[in-house]
């Protein structure tokens, strides 16, 4: 039986509770599809600061690099908020992304049918349903360009620089094209080519690559129009690929379509792993929710759905990923954690939700 090696960083707050439920579901889906997992725990964030004095111990980086993929809960909490920047839990998060060379951030914005009512988007606009994938470049652009303070015309000023190289654009565009091939074949590249030179290079590069992906229908959109279209007519999008800055904003906007932070998964991908898929770190988009930590009420579904992404994008087990998503859909028709609970549904806690998804995998 094939055994996948997973590095697991449970993190702080609700992290351990939600990761345990994801592991429960991964073990069950593996048993059904004929593979297993070996989990290697490692510390990152506040728990690492408490144990070792730093948010990202070298040992954690070593364990993550040795695994097929990495599963992360969430990090942070008030206890560590007064530490200097480089010693805070968030520094561990940025550090592990850099150490693993994770340059593509994937954020699905999907409506689960039973949760239609939770979406802030009107029913008639949702139509048949929504399933968008935002692919954000994660290691380049204005967040990493030259910046500083300087006098301009005798008054104090500041500057940040948006800059991309062709190889940086090519590798993120390839992630977008490949995902579009695996989905409905539509890719929308978002830029600001009417104003920015870096966007004109982005567009030229994406257009050149398009010849290698004849089955993908490529379109371009300016970022301001895209922000508007995501609310006006989100059904027109399948895969969106964009720069670090534009993706930061658009992925938050798109993800709110699902209506609940406890449902939103994400992947950060790097280059090929041992298994041939992209190496990746998988985590819910929410934080460590210290306000509900230890109460057994956190919604584990974002983490469980991150596990489904891990199966699809790194391990190349799409049938197992589909099975988890279908199980989540089935369970949502009956049970809800408090954050998504509505009249008429059974209210359940973190472990009961994990148990229900695991049980639904047998169905
Ligand atoms: P948060 O996402 O942790 O919580 C925001 C609100 O959503 C809270 O009311 C919380 O109870 C609720 N919530 C979040 N996840 C939930 C879940 N799975 N089920 C039910 N309810 C859930 O954001 P915050 O309160 O701004 O930040 C708390 C800590 O998390 C901070 O230290 C912050 O730095 C950190 N954080 C970490 C990450 C990460 O690890 N990737 C991301 C964001 C914030």
Coordinates of C-alpha atoms in Angstrom, one line a residue, residues 24-223:
X24 CA -9.4 11.6 10.7
X25 CA -10.9 12.2 7.3
X26 CA -7.7 11.7 5.4
X27 CA -7.2 8.3 7.1
X28 CA -10.7 7.3 6.2
X29 CA -10.5 8.3 2.6
X30 CA -7.1 6.6 2.3
X31 CA -8.6 3.4 3.6
X32 CA -11.3 3.6 1.0
X33 CA -9.0 4.4 -1.9
X34 CA -6.1 2.1 -1.0
X35 CA -3.4 4.4 0.4
X36 CA -2.1 5.5 3.8
X37 CA -0.5 8.5 5.5
X38 CA 2.5 8.8 7.8
X39 CA 2.3 12.0 9.8
X40 CA 5.3 13.9 11.1
X41 CA 4.4 16.6 13.6
X42 CA 6.4 19.8 13.7
X43 CA 6.1 23.1 15.5
X44 CA 5.5 26.5 14.0
X45 CA 4.0 29.8 15.3
X46 CA 3.3 30.5 19.0
X47 CA 3.7 26.8 20.1
X48 CA 7.2 26.9 18.5
X49 CA 8.1 30.1 20.3
X50 CA 7.1 28.6 23.6
X51 CA 9.0 25.4 23.0
X52 CA 12.1 26.7 21.2
X53 CA 12.2 30.5 21.4
X54 CA 11.7 31.0 17.6
X55 CA 8.5 30.8 15.5
X56 CA 10.1 28.6 12.8
X57 CA 12.7 26.1 14.1
X58 CA 15.2 24.6 11.6
X59 CA 13.9 21.2 12.4
X60 CA 10.4 22.2 11.1
X61 CA 11.8 23.3 7.8
X62 CA 13.7 20.0 7.5
X63 CA 10.6 17.9 8.2
X64 CA 8.5 20.0 5.8
X65 CA 11.0 19.6 3.0
X66 CA 11.2 15.9 3.5
X67 CA 7.4 15.4 3.3
X68 CA 5.2 14.9 0.2
X69 CA 3.1 17.9 1.4
X70 CA 2.5 20.0 4.4
X71 CA -0.8 20.4 6.4
X72 CA -1.1 23.5 8.6
X73 CA -3.8 24.5 11.1
X74 CA -3.4 28.2 12.0
X75 CA -1.0 30.2 14.1
X76 CA -1.1 33.3 16.4
X77 CA -2.7 34.6 19.5
X78 CA -2.6 37.5 22.0
X79 CA 0.0 35.8 24.1
X80 CA 2.7 36.5 21.4
X81 CA 1.3 39.8 20.1
X82 CA 3.8 42.0 21.9
X83 CA 7.0 40.2 20.7
X84 CA 9.1 42.0 18.1
X85 CA 8.1 41.3 14.4
X86 CA 10.7 38.7 13.6
X87 CA 9.8 36.6 16.7
X88 CA 6.0 36.7 16.2
X89 CA 4.0 33.6 15.0
X90 CA 3.3 35.3 11.6
X91 CA 7.1 35.4 10.9
X92 CA 7.0 31.6 11.0
X93 CA 4.2 31.6 8.4
X94 CA 6.1 33.9 6.0
X95 CA 9.3 32.0 6.7
X96 CA 8.0 28.6 5.9
X97 CA 6.4 29.8 2.6
X98 CA 9.8 31.3 1.6
X99 CA 11.8 28.2 2.8
X100 CA 9.6 25.9 0.7
X101 CA 9.6 28.1 -2.4
X102 CA 5.8 28.4 -2.5
X103 CA 5.0 30.8 -5.4
X104 CA 1.4 30.0 -6.2
X105 CA -1.5 30.6 -3.9
X106 CA -4.8 28.8 -4.8
X107 CA -8.0 29.9 -3.2
X108 CA -11.2 28.2 -4.3
X109 CA -14.3 30.3 -4.0
X110 CA -17.1 27.8 -4.2
X111 CA -20.7 27.7 -3.0
X112 CA -21.7 24.5 -1.3
X113 CA -25.3 23.9 -2.3
X114 CA -26.7 23.5 1.2
X115 CA -25.0 26.9 2.2
X116 CA -26.5 28.9 -0.7
X117 CA -28.4 31.1 1.8
X118 CA -25.2 32.1 3.6
X119 CA -23.7 33.8 0.5
X120 CA -23.9 37.6 0.4
X121 CA -24.5 37.2 -3.4
X122 CA -28.1 37.2 -4.5
X123 CA -29.7 33.9 -5.4
X124 CA -30.5 34.9 -9.0
X125 CA -26.8 36.0 -9.5
X126 CA -25.5 32.7 -8.0
X127 CA -27.7 30.9 -10.6
X128 CA -26.6 27.3 -11.1
X129 CA -23.8 27.7 -8.5
X130 CA -20.4 29.2 -8.3
X131 CA -17.0 27.6 -8.4
X132 CA -14.1 30.0 -9.0
X133 CA -10.3 29.3 -8.5
X134 CA -8.2 32.4 -7.8
X135 CA -4.4 31.8 -8.5
X136 CA -2.3 34.4 -6.9
X137 CA 1.4 34.9 -7.5
X138 CA 2.9 34.7 -4.0
X139 CA 6.7 35.6 -4.1
X140 CA 7.1 38.5 -6.4
X141 CA 5.6 41.9 -7.4
X142 CA 5.2 45.0 -5.2
X143 CA 5.3 43.1 -1.9
X144 CA 8.9 42.1 -2.7
X145 CA 10.1 45.1 -4.8
X146 CA 12.3 48.0 -3.8
X147 CA 10.7 50.3 -1.3
X148 CA 11.7 53.2 0.8
X149 CA 11.2 56.8 2.0
X150 CA 12.5 59.8 0.1
X151 CA 12.0 63.4 -0.3
X152 CA 10.0 64.4 -3.4
X153 CA 10.0 68.1 -4.4
X154 CA 11.1 69.0 -0.9
X155 CA 8.3 67.1 0.9
X156 CA 8.5 63.6 2.6
X157 CA 7.4 60.7 0.3
X158 CA 7.6 57.0 0.0
X159 CA 7.7 54.4 -2.8
X160 CA 7.0 50.7 -3.5
X161 CA 8.0 49.0 -6.8
X162 CA 5.9 46.5 -8.8
X163 CA 8.3 44.4 -10.8
X164 CA 8.1 41.0 -12.5
X165 CA 10.5 38.9 -14.6
X166 CA 9.3 36.7 -17.5
X167 CA 10.2 33.4 -15.7
X168 CA 8.2 34.6 -12.6
X169 CA 5.2 35.3 -14.9
X170 CA 5.6 32.1 -16.9
X171 CA 5.6 29.8 -13.9
X172 CA 2.5 31.3 -12.3
X173 CA 0.7 31.4 -15.7
X174 CA 1.5 27.7 -16.2
X175 CA -0.3 26.9 -12.9
X176 CA -3.3 28.9 -14.2
X177 CA -3.3 27.2 -17.6
X178 CA -2.9 23.7 -16.0
X179 CA -5.7 24.2 -13.6
X180 CA -8.0 25.5 -16.4
X181 CA -7.2 22.4 -18.3
X182 CA -8.3 20.3 -15.3
X183 CA -11.5 22.3 -14.8
X184 CA -13.8 23.9 -17.4
X185 CA -11.0 25.2 -19.7
X186 CA -11.4 28.9 -19.1
X187 CA -8.6 31.1 -17.8
X188 CA -8.9 34.8 -17.1
X189 CA -5.6 36.7 -16.6
X190 CA -6.1 39.9 -14.6
X191 CA -3.8 42.9 -14.9
X192 CA -3.7 46.6 -15.3
X193 CA -2.1 46.7 -18.7
X194 CA -3.7 50.0 -19.7
X195 CA -1.4 51.7 -17.1
X196 CA 1.4 49.5 -15.8
X197 CA 4.4 48.4 -17.8
X198 CA 4.8 45.3 -15.6
X199 CA 1.2 44.3 -16.5
X200 CA 2.0 44.7 -20.2
X201 CA 4.9 42.3 -19.8
X202 CA 2.5 40.0 -17.8
X203 CA -0.1 40.1 -20.7
X204 CA 2.5 39.5 -23.4
X205 CA 3.9 36.5 -21.6
X206 CA 0.6 35.0 -20.8
X207 CA -0.5 35.4 -24.5
X208 CA 2.7 33.7 -25.7
X209 CA 2.2 30.7 -23.3
X210 CA -1.4 30.4 -24.5
X211 CA -0.2 28.8 -27.7
X212 CA 1.0 25.8 -25.6
X213 CA -2.5 25.3 -24.2
X214 CA -4.8 25.3 -27.2
X215 CA -7.7 23.7 -25.2
X216 CA -7.8 26.7 -22.8
X217 CA -9.9 29.7 -23.6
X218 CA -7.8 32.7 -22.4
X219 CA -9.3 36.1 -21.6
X220 CA -7.8 39.2 -20.1
X221 CA -9.4 41.7 -17.7
X222 CA -8.3 44.8 -16.0
X223 CA -8.3 44.4 -12.2

